[in-house]
């Protein structure tokens, strides 16, 4: 064997390993297939060279090697374009595949024109085609390097791979020709290096794993979020973004939530993706979203972890990913939702400069308080505070999902109070609660689109409230509202501990939460109505241990992480209930 | 100062070696191709340009790994906690200063100026100040979230609604 054939044979082995790696580890179907096709073409080319050189392949079969050479370089260009514009393949960049069209024509002409492996890079139609393929790939990487922050690192590695192929192919052949040495036609010694560079970029930009896999389908139907554009949800916490995802998934729309941590509860039909700490987080965010939308045109992607990606990859890269995602949305008639939660003011302003559809949304906690204020005046903050205490919630965690619980709390509180007051006052209070409940329900029923119109309870003119307050005060026949709602506060505190604990378990673990709590209570040998503060502490400890053990058993890191966070949250909220109760 | 001189000297040596290789390459090819001075100047100039551009690209892009791209400043106490590996989290306001991203290496400096180490950012996330947990505070080297907020109050105007960036760091070694 000659040094050239040994080098090529080693390159074949390395190339085969790289192809296997990408096929097994890659998550983008089209790129995986393109990489495999490109890699295999180079491998066949190498095997052909070794076979002819070592004499176990008929030299007459050189035409096959020439054909795979054409295929390999054309696929290199397509692969490079795909790695840079992967989010629009194959839909937007299908024209790239036209590069393969001349191959049958050139292969047909090769025998009659006398094109061989040795003369492949000469100034003829065949050589021109090969140079065009490599030139296209190089131009694309250089352009990406100059214009894109998002692909800066990737374009470096792609440039390295393409330049290596140029040096190992045409330049090396010209060199041998100039030195009058035998031409090692059909082999490109830089193949392993180029395939390694392409594999690195393929894996760096791989989408994050999804929680579940939905069947590929196109979706169309009524939706609160119109398709074909990204929408920015300007909100302090991603409450409306998550709610929109849940509601759209319930309508049957393919929906994916991409967050920094997996959500505690997953709605049926909702796909979740967790962003891992990585310098290429912005790129992976883009590829994850675009891959999902390519598989589910008309779908929805909600990015609640947008600010975390900015922290990981930087503002410019993340915003470029947002702009690229805008084009994906347009191509696929899909929707992407970006939540501005935890972005700094300057980042928020920069995002606004991108001129994406912008929806300013209210903070549900503040609006619920405003609604309560309209009915109950200055006692409302105390009322909401009492509700939060009873449910182990922080004020800022209250969302529209808590509205039914707030209404139930109000009704229980007022039922207690009306026993202590007489006639018209009790009736009046019930009317007020009904009025507040009705407004609360109407507010909770609003989707993000309606809420973004700005008719928020907190923005209502004060005059209307004043009128209501006078009426309420009249019902109470001169008693001070403050005193009455201080009493309501105390009623809230008297809510059975079981109910408070149950609310925590159900909110964190779903319907199964109540069963978990009852098991813990049974293990204490108590009945739900007999629970005391000390029992809550013990339940918190035991539940932490039991659920943490369960989390340890789970072998999926993402699920393990999710369970652990649920355990921590349950413990935190139970401790808060005990602390507030003390 | 001495370390900077050593670094500059090493870089110059590498550059000199590249230049020598280029000159040898031109001589070798000029001998074989007999392409003449004008052609050699054009082709050689182009190759030199490409090599320098590639070197710049490599340095500004992916290579070499571990090159510091910025700095984080710490008080003496914070620096001490990092040096003793007590603190693995760094909390900084999201607004204002430009903070490093994941994977980047930064110089860790005392507020007074001296560099005391190099830190690699292994994770970054955003949080409201009010959302920082006791666990976060302990990992940042403080006894409680309250103590963390108090310690930083002298440097920044903290409000519970402020957004902060929480960086998880890995110490790479003593400063050079």
mmCIF file of C-alpha atoms in Angstrom, chain B residues 2 10 20 25 48 59 66 69 74 76 79-80 93 95-96 104 113-114 126 128 132 134 151 158 171 173:
data_model
loop_
_atom_site.group_PDB
_atom_site.id
_atom_site.type_symbol
_atom_site.label_atom_id
_atom_site.label_comp_id
_atom_site.label_asym_id
_atom_site.label_seq_id
_atom_site.Cartn_x
_atom_site.Cartn_y
_atom_site.Cartn_z
ATOM 1 C CA UNK B 2 6.218 40.583 33.242
ATOM 2 C CA UNK B 10 5.435 34.254 22.653
ATOM 3 C CA UNK B 20 9.586 32.004 8.031
ATOM 4 C CA UNK B 25 7.112 28.145 0.869
ATOM 5 C CA UNK B 48 0.109 35.914 3.087
ATOM 6 C CA UNK B 59 -8.141 34.144 17.322
ATOM 7 C CA UNK B 66 -9.960 29.695 27.135
ATOM 8 C CA UNK B 69 -12.856 38.007 26.698
ATOM 9 C CA UNK B 74 -15.328 41.571 42.973
ATOM 10 C CA UNK B 76 -12.127 41.560 48.535
ATOM 11 C CA UNK B 79 -12.890 37.385 45.654
ATOM 12 C CA UNK B 80 -11.788 35.518 48.740
ATOM 13 C CA UNK B 93 -27.603 43.494 37.635
ATOM 14 C CA UNK B 95 -28.983 46.345 33.218
ATOM 15 C CA UNK B 96 -25.855 48.326 32.520
ATOM 16 C CA UNK B 104 -16.616 32.397 27.944
ATOM 17 C CA UNK B 113 -7.438 46.346 40.119
ATOM 18 C CA UNK B 114 -5.323 43.195 40.536
ATOM 19 C CA UNK B 126 -32.078 35.686 34.547
ATOM 20 C CA UNK B 128 -35.907 38.845 39.622
ATOM 21 C CA UNK B 132 -33.407 34.510 44.391
ATOM 22 C CA UNK B 134 -31.756 30.862 49.912
ATOM 23 C CA UNK B 151 -23.908 43.060 50.665
ATOM 24 C CA UNK B 158 -31.268 46.901 44.453
ATOM 25 C CA UNK B 171 -12.418 28.798 38.592
ATOM 26 C CA UNK B 173 -6.661 28.971 38.159
#
